[in-house]
Amino acid sequence: MYSLQNWGILLLPLASLFSLAPCSSADSTPVPSNGFTPPQVFKNSNLLRTIDITKPYVRETIAMVIDNISKEPQAEYYVPIPKGIVENISYLEARGEDGPHIVNTPAFIPESEMQYYRVLLNTPLSAGKSAKLWITLAQTDCLIPVPALIGQTDKQFLQWTGSQYAASAYVTEKQKTKIRFPNSEVPNFTVLEKNGENDDPTGAGAWYTYGPYKTVNPDQEGGKAITLRFEYTNPVIKMTRMERHIEVSHWGGNIAFEERYWMTNLGAKLKDTFSRVQWASTSYYNPPTSAIKHLTFPLIPGAQDAYFTDEIGNVSTSRFRSNIREAHLELKPRYPVFGGWNYSFVVGWNYDLKHFLRVSQDGERYVLKVPFLEGPKDSITYDEVEITVVLPEGATDVKCSPPIPLISEEEYLHHTFMDTRGRIAIKMKAANVVDEQHKKELIVTYHYPTMALYRKPFVIFTGVLTLFTLSWLVSKIDLKIGK
Ligand SMILES: *[C@@H]1O[C@H](CO)[C@@H](O)[C@H](O)[C@H]1NC(C)=O
Ligand SMILES: *[C@@H]1O[C@H](CO)[C@@H](O)[C@H](O)[C@H]1NC(C)=O
Ligand SMILES: *[C@@H]1O[C@H](CO)[C@@H](O)[C@H](O)[C@H]1NC(C)=O
Ligand SMILES: *[C@@H]1O[C@H](CO)[C@@H](O)[C@H](O)[C@H]1NC(C)=O
Ligand SMILES: CC(=O)N[C@H]1CO[C@H](CO)[C@@H](O)[C@@H]1O
C-alpha cells in the first residue's frame, strides 16, 4: 500500500507553478478591423522560406533578417495570413536568437482579407539595428490527392498550391523558397519564367528552389501561384475526433489513460471495389500503400495493461511490448483503411502514479505532469481533440497549464461509483492539432488534503457498517415476526 508521505522525496520547487493561472489559452490579437495595415517600421533584408511536404500537412519555416527602418525601437512584428488559410493554420511560432517570442493569434474578422499574427519581440529592436527571426507554421488539409481515385496497388500523388513568395507585411529585399518533397518522384511542378539566366525552379531529387527574387512589396504584385504534384507513399491519416481521458487515483496509486479515436484516411479513394485476394497476395511483399495498415503508439516506459478495442470488441492482432526502456503498442485495424474509409477504436493503459505526480513540502499541494497528447508515431492531424483529467475526490483549487492554445476549457464534477461528492474534472478542447504537439507537457496543480485520501475507505467502511447494522436489525425483526 502507498503512503503519501513517501512521495515527499520527490519534492519540487513549487513556488513557480503555484502562480499558474487557472486553465488559460493564448490571448487573441485585438487586430484593428478591416483595412488595417501594419506600420512599415521593418524591412526583411534577407529571407529563406522552406516548405516541407513530407507529412500529411505542410510545415513552413521562414528564416529572416529583419531591419528596423523607423526612428524608434520596435517590438511588434506582424505576419499576414490570408483569410481563406487562417483557419487551416494549426500553429504559428516565432523565435529569435534569444529564444521563443510570444505570438498573439488573430481575432478573426470576417470582413478582413488579411488576418495578422502579432509577434512580440523579447527585446525591442533599436532603430537602425537588425535581428534574426524564425517563423514556423503548419497548415492542414491543403494537400489533395490527384487523381482522386486510384487502383488498389497504384501509387498515390498529392498536390499542393501556394505562392511563389513568402507572405510578409513588409518589403522583402531578397528571398527564396526551398521545397522539400517526400521523395524524388515529382511528376508536375510549376515552371516560372527564367529568373535572369537561371531556371526557376532549380534543383532535382527531393529538393527544389524557387528564386532568389529581388525586392518584393507586401502586396506581392505579380506573384504567381505554384502547384506541385508529388508521390506520397503513406496514408493521409486524420483523426476527425480524439478523446483522451486521464484518471488519477491516489488511493490506488494509479493513473489510467484511455483514448478514443475516430480515424479517416484523406488519401486517394479506391477506383474499384476492394479485392481482399489482391490485398493478401501483395501484402506478402509489404509494398508501400496508401491504406492504413497499422499504427504504433510509443508509450512512456512503465506502461501496463494496454488494450485495443473497436466497435466489435477486443482486437487480437494488437501487440504490446513493455520493458524498462520502452513500451510500444502496435495496432492493426481489422481491415486496411483506404482513402475515404473510417475506423474508430479505443486504446488504453495504466501507469504507476508516482511517475507523474509530485507533492509539496506540506504534503497537500500536488503537481501532475503528463503528456498533453501521446498518439501514434505516424504523421497525423487531428480536427478535434478533447482532453479530460479526472482528479481524486476531495481535490480543490485546481490550476492547469496546457502547452497549446485551447478553444475551450471547463471544470465539472465527475461522478463514479462510491464517490460522495463527485470528483473535479477538467475538460480541455483544442482544434486543428498536428502530431508535432505530441509529448508536450500538461501541468495540473491541485490541493488535496491528506484526510481526503481516507474518504473512500471511510465511505466503504460506513457502507459496510450500515449494511451490517441493517441486516442485524432485519434479523431482529424477523425473529420477532417468527414468534
Ligand atoms: C482548409 O481546410 C478545409 C477543411 O477543414 C479544406 O476544405 C480547405 O480546402 C482548406 N483550405 C486551404 C486553403 O487549404
Ligand atoms: C503531369 O505530368 C504528367 C507526366 O509527367 C503529364 O502526363 C500530366 O499531363 C501532367 N499533369 C498536369 C496537370 O500538368
Ligand atoms: C484482448 O487481446 C489481448 C491481446 O491479444 C489479450 O492479451 C487479452 O487477454 C484480450 N482480452 C480480452 C478481454 O479478451
Ligand atoms: C466517415 O466519417 C465521416 C464523418 O466523420 C462521414 O461523413 C463519412 O460518410 C464516413 N465515411 C464512410 C465511408 O463511412
Ligand atoms: C532612423 C533610423 O536609424 N533608421 C534606420 C533603421 O534601420 C535601417 C536599416 O538598418 C536604416 O537604413 C535606417 O536608417
Coordinates of C-alpha atoms and ligand atoms in Angstrom, one line a residue:
M1 CA 0.0 0.0 0.0
Y2 CA 1.1 3.6 -0.7
S3 CA 2.0 6.0 1.9
L4 CA 1.6 9.5 0.6
Q5 CA 4.3 10.8 2.8
N6 CA 6.8 8.7 0.9
W7 CA 6.2 10.8 -2.2
G8 CA 7.7 13.8 -0.3
I9 CA 11.0 12.5 -1.6
L10 CA 10.0 13.8 -4.9
L11 CA 9.8 17.4 -3.8
L12 CA 9.8 20.1 -6.4
P13 CA 10.4 23.8 -6.2
L14 CA 6.7 24.5 -6.5
A15 CA 6.6 28.2 -6.0
S16 CA 6.7 29.0 -9.7
L17 CA 4.0 26.5 -10.5
F18 CA 1.6 27.9 -7.9
S19 CA 1.4 31.1 -9.8
L20 CA -0.2 29.3 -12.8
A21 CA -3.3 30.9 -14.0
P22 CA -6.4 28.7 -14.0
C23 CA -6.6 26.9 -17.3
S24 CA -5.9 29.6 -19.8
S25 CA -5.4 29.7 -23.6
A26 CA -3.4 32.2 -25.6
D27 CA -5.0 35.6 -26.0
S28 CA -6.2 36.8 -29.3
T29 CA -4.7 39.8 -31.0
P30 CA -7.1 42.7 -31.0
V31 CA -6.0 43.4 -34.6
P32 CA -7.7 46.6 -35.8
S33 CA -10.6 45.9 -38.0
N34 CA -10.9 46.0 -41.8
G35 CA -8.3 47.9 -43.6
F36 CA -5.5 47.5 -41.0
T37 CA -2.0 47.7 -42.5
P38 CA 0.9 47.1 -40.1
P39 CA 3.1 50.2 -39.8
Q40 CA 6.1 50.0 -42.2
V41 CA 8.7 50.0 -39.5
F42 CA 10.6 46.9 -40.6
K43 CA 12.2 45.6 -43.8
N44 CA 13.2 42.0 -44.4
S45 CA 16.7 42.3 -45.8
N46 CA 17.1 38.5 -46.4
L47 CA 14.6 35.7 -46.2
L48 CA 14.7 31.9 -46.7
R49 CA 11.5 30.0 -46.7
T50 CA 11.4 26.2 -46.5
I51 CA 8.2 24.3 -47.3
D52 CA 8.2 20.7 -46.1
I53 CA 5.6 18.5 -47.6
T54 CA 6.9 15.2 -46.3
K55 CA 4.0 14.9 -43.8
P56 CA 0.2 14.9 -44.4
Y57 CA 0.3 18.6 -43.6
V58 CA 2.5 21.5 -44.7
R59 CA 5.2 22.9 -42.5
E60 CA 6.7 26.2 -43.4
T61 CA 9.8 27.7 -41.9
I62 CA 10.7 31.3 -42.6
A63 CA 14.2 32.3 -41.5
M64 CA 14.9 36.0 -42.0
V65 CA 16.9 39.1 -41.1
I66 CA 14.7 42.0 -40.1
D67 CA 15.8 45.6 -40.0
N68 CA 14.2 48.4 -38.0
I69 CA 13.8 51.2 -40.6
S70 CA 12.0 53.5 -38.2
K71 CA 13.2 56.2 -35.8
E72 CA 12.1 54.4 -32.6
P73 CA 12.8 51.0 -31.1
Q74 CA 10.2 48.4 -32.4
A75 CA 8.8 45.3 -30.7
E76 CA 5.8 44.2 -32.8
Y77 CA 6.3 42.3 -36.0
Y78 CA 3.2 41.3 -37.9
V79 CA 2.8 38.1 -40.0
P80 CA -0.1 38.2 -42.6
I81 CA -2.2 35.1 -43.4
P82 CA -4.9 35.3 -46.0
K83 CA -8.5 34.9 -44.7
G84 CA -9.0 31.6 -46.6
I85 CA -6.0 30.0 -44.9
V86 CA -6.1 31.2 -41.4
E87 CA -8.5 28.5 -40.2
N88 CA -6.1 25.9 -41.6
I89 CA -3.2 27.1 -39.6
S90 CA -2.5 24.6 -36.8
Y91 CA 0.1 26.7 -35.1
L92 CA 2.4 29.7 -35.8
E93 CA 5.5 30.1 -33.6
A94 CA 8.3 32.6 -33.6
R95 CA 11.7 32.7 -32.2
G96 CA 14.8 34.8 -32.2
E97 CA 18.4 34.4 -31.2
D98 CA 17.3 35.0 -27.6
G99 CA 14.6 32.2 -27.6
P100 CA 10.9 32.0 -28.4
H101 CA 8.8 35.1 -28.8
I102 CA 5.2 35.4 -27.7
V103 CA 2.8 35.2 -30.6
N104 CA -0.8 36.7 -30.4
T105 CA -3.3 34.9 -32.7
P106 CA -5.6 36.9 -34.9
A107 CA -9.0 37.8 -33.6
F108 CA -10.8 36.6 -36.7
I109 CA -12.5 39.4 -38.5
P110 CA -14.6 38.0 -41.4
E111 CA -14.6 41.2 -43.5
S112 CA -10.8 41.4 -43.4
E113 CA -9.0 39.7 -46.4
M114 CA -5.7 39.6 -44.4
Q115 CA -5.5 38.3 -40.8
Y116 CA -2.5 39.2 -38.8
Y117 CA -0.5 37.3 -36.2
R118 CA 1.5 39.6 -33.9
V119 CA 5.0 38.6 -32.8
L120 CA 6.1 40.3 -29.6
L121 CA 9.9 40.6 -29.8
N122 CA 11.5 39.7 -26.5
T123 CA 13.7 42.8 -26.7
P124 CA 12.7 45.8 -28.8
L125 CA 14.8 46.3 -31.8
S126 CA 16.6 49.7 -31.7
A127 CA 16.4 52.0 -34.7
G128 CA 18.8 51.0 -37.4
K129 CA 19.5 47.6 -35.9
S130 CA 18.8 44.2 -37.4
A131 CA 17.9 40.8 -35.9
K132 CA 17.3 37.3 -36.9
L133 CA 13.7 35.9 -36.7
W134 CA 12.4 32.5 -37.4
I135 CA 8.7 31.8 -38.0
T136 CA 7.4 28.2 -38.1
L137 CA 3.8 27.3 -39.1
A138 CA 1.8 24.3 -40.0
Q139 CA -1.1 24.3 -42.5
T140 CA -3.5 21.4 -42.5
D141 CA -6.0 20.0 -45.1
C142 CA -4.2 21.6 -48.0
L143 CA -2.8 18.5 -49.7
I144 CA -5.2 16.9 -52.1
P145 CA -5.0 13.6 -53.9
V146 CA -4.6 14.0 -57.7
P147 CA -6.0 11.8 -59.2
A148 CA -8.7 11.5 -56.5
L149 CA -9.3 7.8 -57.4
I150 CA -6.7 5.1 -57.8
G151 CA -6.4 1.4 -58.1
Q152 CA -5.6 -0.7 -55.0
T153 CA -1.9 -1.1 -55.8
D154 CA -1.4 2.2 -57.7
K155 CA 0.9 5.0 -56.5
Q156 CA -0.7 7.9 -54.7
F157 CA 0.0 11.5 -55.6
L158 CA -0.8 14.6 -53.6
Q159 CA -1.0 18.2 -54.9
W160 CA -0.1 21.5 -53.2
T161 CA -0.7 25.0 -54.4
G162 CA 0.8 28.1 -52.8
S163 CA 2.5 31.4 -53.5
Q164 CA 5.9 31.9 -55.1
Y165 CA 6.7 34.4 -52.4
A166 CA 6.7 34.2 -48.6
A167 CA 3.8 36.2 -47.1
S168 CA 5.1 39.3 -45.5
A169 CA 3.7 42.6 -44.2
Y170 CA 6.9 44.4 -45.1
V171 CA 9.2 44.9 -48.1
T172 CA 11.5 41.9 -48.6
E173 CA 14.7 42.7 -50.4
K174 CA 16.0 39.2 -51.1
Q175 CA 14.2 35.9 -50.8
K176 CA 14.0 32.3 -52.0
T177 CA 11.8 29.3 -51.3
K178 CA 13.0 25.8 -50.9
I179 CA 10.7 22.8 -51.2
R180 CA 11.3 19.5 -49.5
F181 CA 9.4 16.6 -51.1
P182 CA 9.0 13.2 -49.5
N183 CA 10.9 11.6 -52.4
S184 CA 12.2 12.4 -55.8
E185 CA 9.0 11.4 -57.6
V186 CA 7.7 14.9 -58.7
P187 CA 5.8 14.5 -62.0
N188 CA 4.4 18.0 -62.1
F189 CA 5.6 21.4 -60.8
T190 CA 5.0 24.9 -62.0
V191 CA 7.8 26.2 -64.2
L192 CA 8.1 30.0 -63.9
E193 CA 9.8 32.5 -66.3
K194 CA 13.5 32.4 -66.3
N195 CA 15.0 34.3 -63.3
G196 CA 17.8 36.2 -65.0
E197 CA 19.9 33.4 -66.5
N198 CA 18.7 30.7 -64.2
D199 CA 15.7 28.3 -64.5
D200 CA 13.0 28.8 -61.9
P201 CA 12.8 26.5 -60.1
T202 CA 16.2 24.9 -59.9
G203 CA 17.0 21.6 -58.2
A204 CA 16.2 18.0 -58.5
G205 CA 15.5 14.9 -56.5
A206 CA 13.6 15.8 -53.3
W207 CA 14.7 19.5 -53.1
Y208 CA 13.6 22.3 -55.4
T209 CA 14.3 26.0 -55.1
Y210 CA 12.2 28.9 -56.4
G211 CA 14.1 32.2 -56.6
P212 CA 16.1 34.1 -55.5
Y213 CA 13.9 37.1 -56.0
K214 CA 14.7 40.8 -55.5
T215 CA 12.6 43.4 -53.8
V216 CA 9.0 42.2 -53.3
N217 CA 6.4 44.5 -51.8
P218 CA 3.9 43.4 -49.2
D219 CA 1.1 43.3 -51.8
Q220 CA 3.2 40.8 -53.8
E221 CA 2.1 42.3 -57.0
G222 CA 2.9 40.0 -59.9
G223 CA 3.4 37.0 -57.6
K224 CA 2.5 33.6 -59.2
A225 CA 0.9 30.6 -57.7
I226 CA 2.9 27.4 -57.8
T227 CA 1.4 24.0 -58.0
L228 CA 3.4 20.8 -57.1
R229 CA 2.3 17.2 -57.6
F230 CA 4.4 14.6 -55.9
E231 CA 4.2 10.9 -54.9
Y232 CA 3.1 10.3 -51.3
T233 CA 3.7 6.7 -50.3
N234 CA 1.9 6.9 -46.9
P235 CA -1.7 7.1 -45.9
V236 CA -3.1 10.6 -45.2
I237 CA -4.2 9.9 -41.6
K238 CA -6.7 12.3 -40.0
M239 CA -8.3 11.9 -36.6
T240 CA -11.6 13.7 -37.1
R241 CA -12.0 13.4 -33.3
M242 CA -10.0 12.2 -30.4
E243 CA -11.0 12.0 -26.7
R244 CA -8.3 11.4 -24.2
H245 CA -9.4 10.6 -20.6
I246 CA -6.9 10.7 -17.8
E247 CA -7.9 9.5 -14.4
V248 CA -5.8 10.0 -11.3
S249 CA -6.3 7.7 -8.2
H250 CA -4.3 8.5 -5.1
W251 CA -5.8 5.6 -3.3
G252 CA -4.8 3.0 -5.9
G253 CA -1.5 4.8 -6.7
N254 CA -2.6 4.6 -10.4
I255 CA -3.1 6.8 -13.4
A256 CA -5.3 5.5 -16.2
F257 CA -5.2 6.7 -19.8
E258 CA -7.9 5.9 -22.3
E259 CA -8.1 7.3 -25.8
R260 CA -11.0 7.1 -28.3
Y261 CA -10.2 7.8 -31.9
W262 CA -12.4 8.5 -35.0
M263 CA -9.9 8.0 -37.8
T264 CA -10.2 8.6 -41.5
N265 CA -7.9 8.4 -44.5
L266 CA -7.9 11.6 -46.6
G267 CA -5.8 10.0 -49.3
A268 CA -6.9 8.9 -52.8
K269 CA -10.0 6.7 -52.8
L270 CA -10.3 3.3 -54.4
K271 CA -11.4 3.3 -58.1
D272 CA -12.8 -0.2 -57.9
T273 CA -14.1 -2.3 -55.1
F274 CA -11.6 -3.6 -52.6
S275 CA -10.1 -7.0 -53.5
R276 CA -9.1 -9.0 -50.5
V277 CA -7.4 -11.6 -52.6
Q278 CA -5.2 -9.0 -54.3
W279 CA -4.5 -7.4 -50.9
A280 CA -3.4 -10.7 -49.4
S281 CA -1.2 -11.5 -52.3
T282 CA 0.6 -8.2 -52.4
S283 CA 0.8 -7.8 -48.6
Y284 CA 3.4 -10.6 -48.7
Y285 CA 5.9 -8.2 -50.3
N286 CA 4.9 -5.4 -47.9
P287 CA 4.9 -2.7 -50.6
P288 CA 4.1 0.9 -49.7
T289 CA 0.4 1.5 -49.7
S290 CA -2.0 4.4 -49.3
A291 CA -4.0 2.3 -46.8
I292 CA -3.6 2.5 -43.1
K293 CA -2.3 -1.0 -42.2
H294 CA -1.0 -0.4 -38.7
L295 CA -0.3 2.3 -36.1
T296 CA 2.4 2.2 -33.4
F297 CA 1.9 4.0 -30.1
P298 CA 5.3 4.7 -28.4
L299 CA 4.3 4.9 -24.8
I300 CA 6.4 6.1 -21.8
P301 CA 8.3 3.1 -20.4
G302 CA 6.4 1.7 -17.4
A303 CA 3.0 1.5 -19.2
Q304 CA 1.0 -1.6 -18.2
D305 CA -2.2 -3.4 -19.1
A306 CA -2.5 -1.9 -22.6
Y307 CA -5.6 -2.7 -24.6
F308 CA -7.1 -2.1 -28.0
T309 CA -10.7 -2.5 -28.8
D310 CA -13.0 -1.4 -31.6
E311 CA -16.8 -1.5 -32.2
I312 CA -16.7 -5.3 -32.5
G313 CA -14.6 -5.9 -29.4
N314 CA -11.1 -6.8 -28.4
V315 CA -8.7 -6.8 -31.4
S316 CA -6.5 -9.8 -31.0
T317 CA -3.9 -8.5 -33.7
S318 CA -2.5 -5.9 -31.3
R319 CA 0.8 -6.3 -29.7
F320 CA 2.2 -4.7 -26.6
R321 CA 5.8 -4.8 -25.7
S322 CA 6.9 -3.2 -22.5
N323 CA 10.2 -3.3 -20.7
I324 CA 12.3 -0.9 -18.7
R325 CA 13.5 1.0 -21.8
E326 CA 10.4 1.2 -24.0
A327 CA 6.7 0.5 -24.3
H328 CA 5.2 0.0 -27.7
L329 CA 1.5 -0.7 -28.5
E330 CA 1.2 -1.9 -32.1
L331 CA -2.3 -1.9 -33.6
K332 CA -3.6 -3.5 -36.7
P333 CA -7.1 -2.3 -37.7
R334 CA -9.4 -5.1 -38.7
Y335 CA -9.2 -4.0 -42.3
P336 CA -6.8 -1.8 -44.3
V337 CA -8.2 1.7 -44.1
F338 CA -8.2 3.1 -47.7
G339 CA -8.9 6.7 -48.8
G340 CA -12.3 7.8 -47.6
W341 CA -12.7 4.9 -45.2
N342 CA -13.2 5.3 -41.5
Y343 CA -12.2 3.3 -38.5
S344 CA -12.8 4.0 -34.8
F345 CA -11.1 2.4 -31.9
V346 CA -10.2 2.7 -28.2
V347 CA -6.8 2.2 -26.6
G348 CA -5.8 2.4 -23.0
W349 CA -3.1 1.7 -20.5
N350 CA -2.1 2.4 -16.9
Y351 CA 0.9 3.7 -15.0
D352 CA 2.2 3.9 -11.6
L353 CA 1.0 7.4 -10.5
K354 CA 4.4 8.2 -8.8
H355 CA 5.9 8.7 -12.3
F356 CA 3.8 11.7 -12.9
L357 CA 3.0 13.2 -9.5
R358 CA 5.0 15.5 -7.2
V359 CA 4.0 16.7 -3.8
S360 CA 4.8 19.9 -2.0
Q361 CA 6.5 20.0 1.4
D362 CA 3.3 20.4 3.4
G363 CA 2.1 17.2 1.6
E364 CA -1.2 18.7 0.4
R365 CA -0.3 20.5 -2.8
Y366 CA 0.2 18.3 -5.9
V367 CA 1.7 18.8 -9.3
L368 CA 0.6 16.4 -12.0
K369 CA 2.8 16.4 -15.2
V370 CA 1.6 14.3 -18.1
P371 CA 2.0 14.4 -21.9
F372 CA -0.9 16.5 -23.3
L373 CA -1.1 14.1 -26.2
E374 CA 0.6 10.8 -27.0
G375 CA -0.9 9.3 -30.1
P376 CA 0.7 7.1 -32.8
K377 CA 4.2 7.9 -34.1
D378 CA 2.8 8.1 -37.6
S379 CA 2.3 11.5 -39.1
I380 CA -1.2 12.6 -38.4
T381 CA -3.5 15.6 -37.9
Y382 CA -6.5 16.0 -35.6
D383 CA -9.6 18.0 -36.2
E384 CA -11.0 18.0 -32.7
V385 CA -9.2 17.0 -29.5
E386 CA -10.9 16.7 -26.1
I387 CA -8.7 16.0 -23.1
T388 CA -10.3 15.3 -19.7
V389 CA -8.4 15.0 -16.5
V390 CA -10.3 13.5 -13.6
L391 CA -8.7 14.3 -10.2
P392 CA -9.3 12.3 -7.0
E393 CA -12.3 13.1 -4.9
G394 CA -11.6 15.9 -2.5
A395 CA -9.1 17.7 -4.7
T396 CA -9.7 21.5 -4.8
D397 CA -8.1 24.7 -6.1
V398 CA -7.2 23.2 -9.5
K399 CA -5.0 25.1 -11.9
C400 CA -3.6 23.9 -15.1
S401 CA -1.3 25.0 -17.9
P402 CA -1.9 23.4 -21.3
P403 CA 1.1 23.6 -23.8
I404 CA -1.0 24.7 -26.7
P405 CA -3.8 27.2 -27.1
L406 CA -7.3 25.8 -26.4
I407 CA -10.6 26.7 -27.8
S408 CA -12.4 26.0 -24.5
E409 CA -11.9 24.6 -21.1
E410 CA -14.3 23.8 -18.2
E411 CA -14.3 22.3 -14.8
Y412 CA -17.1 20.0 -13.7
L413 CA -18.0 17.2 -11.2
H414 CA -17.4 13.7 -12.5
H415 CA -19.4 11.0 -10.6
T416 CA -18.2 7.4 -10.2
F417 CA -19.1 4.5 -8.0
M418 CA -18.6 5.1 -4.3
D419 CA -18.0 8.8 -4.7
T420 CA -19.8 11.0 -2.2
R421 CA -19.3 14.5 -3.7
G422 CA -18.0 13.6 -7.1
R423 CA -14.6 14.4 -8.5
I424 CA -13.3 17.5 -10.0
A425 CA -12.6 17.1 -13.7
I426 CA -11.2 19.5 -16.3
K427 CA -12.2 19.2 -19.9
M428 CA -10.0 20.9 -22.5
K429 CA -10.8 21.3 -26.2
A430 CA -8.4 22.1 -29.0
A431 CA -8.9 22.1 -32.7
N432 CA -6.7 21.5 -35.7
V433 CA -3.7 19.9 -34.0
V434 CA -0.8 18.1 -35.6
D435 CA 1.4 15.3 -34.3
E436 CA 4.3 17.7 -33.6
Q437 CA 2.4 18.6 -30.4
H438 CA 2.7 15.0 -29.1
K439 CA 4.6 14.7 -25.8
K440 CA 4.3 18.3 -24.9
E441 CA 3.5 18.6 -21.2
L442 CA 0.3 19.4 -19.5
I443 CA 0.7 20.5 -15.9
V444 CA -2.1 20.4 -13.4
T445 CA -1.7 21.5 -9.8
Y446 CA -4.3 20.9 -7.1
H447 CA -4.8 20.9 -3.4
Y448 CA -5.6 17.5 -1.8
P449 CA -5.8 17.3 2.0
T450 CA -4.4 14.1 3.4
M451 CA -7.7 13.4 5.1
A452 CA -9.4 13.2 1.7
L453 CA -7.4 10.0 1.0
Y454 CA -9.3 8.3 3.7
R455 CA -12.7 9.4 2.5
K456 CA -13.1 6.4 0.2
P457 CA -12.2 3.7 2.7
F458 CA -14.3 5.6 5.2
V459 CA -17.3 5.6 2.8
I460 CA -16.8 1.9 2.2
F461 CA -16.4 1.2 5.9
T462 CA -19.5 3.2 6.9
G463 CA -21.3 1.5 4.0
V464 CA -20.4 -1.9 5.2
L465 CA -21.1 -1.0 8.8
T466 CA -24.6 0.3 7.8
L467 CA -25.3 -2.8 5.9
F468 CA -24.2 -4.9 8.8
T469 CA -26.3 -3.0 11.3
L470 CA -29.3 -3.1 8.9
S471 CA -29.0 -6.9 8.4
W472 CA -28.6 -7.3 12.1
L473 CA -31.8 -5.2 12.7
V474 CA -33.6 -7.1 10.0
S475 CA -32.7 -10.4 11.6
K476 CA -34.0 -9.0 14.9
I477 CA -37.3 -8.0 13.3
D478 CA -37.5 -11.4 11.5
L479 CA -37.1 -13.1 14.8
K480 CA -40.0 -11.2 16.3
I481 CA -42.3 -12.0 13.4
G482 CA -41.2 -15.6 13.6
K483 CA -42.6 -15.6 17.1
Ligands
LIG1 C1 -8.8 24.4 -45.1 O1 -9.4 23.3 -44.5 C2 -10.7 22.9 -45.1 C3 -11.2 21.7 -44.3 O2 -11.1 21.9 -42.9 C4 -10.5 22.5 -46.5 O3 -11.7 22.1 -47.1 C5 -9.9 23.7 -47.3 O4 -9.6 23.3 -48.6 C6 -8.6 24.1 -46.6 N1 -8.2 25.3 -47.3 C7 -6.9 25.5 -47.7 C8 -6.6 26.8 -48.4 O5 -6.1 24.7 -47.5
LIG2 C1 1.8 15.9 -65.0 O1 2.8 15.2 -65.6 C2 2.5 14.1 -66.4 C3 3.7 13.5 -66.9 O2 4.8 13.7 -66.1 C4 1.6 14.6 -67.5 O3 1.2 13.4 -68.3 C5 0.4 15.3 -67.0 O4 -0.4 15.8 -68.0 C6 0.8 16.4 -66.1 N1 -0.4 17.0 -65.4 C7 -0.6 18.2 -65.4 C8 -1.9 18.7 -64.7 O5 0.1 19.1 -65.8
LIG3 C1 -7.6 -8.9 -25.7 O1 -6.4 -9.2 -26.6 C2 -5.2 -9.2 -25.9 C3 -4.1 -9.3 -26.9 O2 -4.3 -10.3 -27.8 C4 -5.2 -10.3 -24.9 O3 -4.0 -10.4 -24.2 C5 -6.3 -10.1 -23.9 O4 -6.4 -11.1 -23.0 C6 -7.7 -9.9 -24.6 N1 -8.7 -9.5 -23.6 C7 -9.9 -10.0 -23.6 C8 -10.8 -9.5 -22.6 O5 -10.3 -10.8 -24.5
LIG4 C1 -16.6 8.7 -42.4 O1 -16.9 9.6 -41.4 C2 -17.4 10.8 -41.9 C3 -17.7 11.7 -40.7 O2 -16.6 11.8 -39.9 C4 -18.6 10.6 -42.7 O3 -19.1 11.9 -43.3 C5 -18.3 9.7 -43.9 O4 -19.5 9.4 -44.6 C6 -17.7 8.4 -43.3 N1 -17.3 7.5 -44.4 C7 -17.7 6.3 -44.5 C8 -17.2 5.5 -45.7 O5 -18.4 5.7 -43.7
LIG5 C1 16.0 56.1 -38.0 C2 16.9 55.0 -38.4 O1 18.0 54.9 -37.8 N1 16.5 54.2 -39.3 C3 17.3 53.1 -39.7 C4 16.6 51.8 -39.4 O2 17.3 50.7 -39.9 C5 17.5 50.8 -41.3 C6 18.3 49.5 -41.8 O3 19.2 49.1 -40.9 C7 18.3 52.0 -41.7 O4 18.5 52.1 -43.1 C8 17.6 53.2 -41.2 O5 18.3 54.4 -41.5

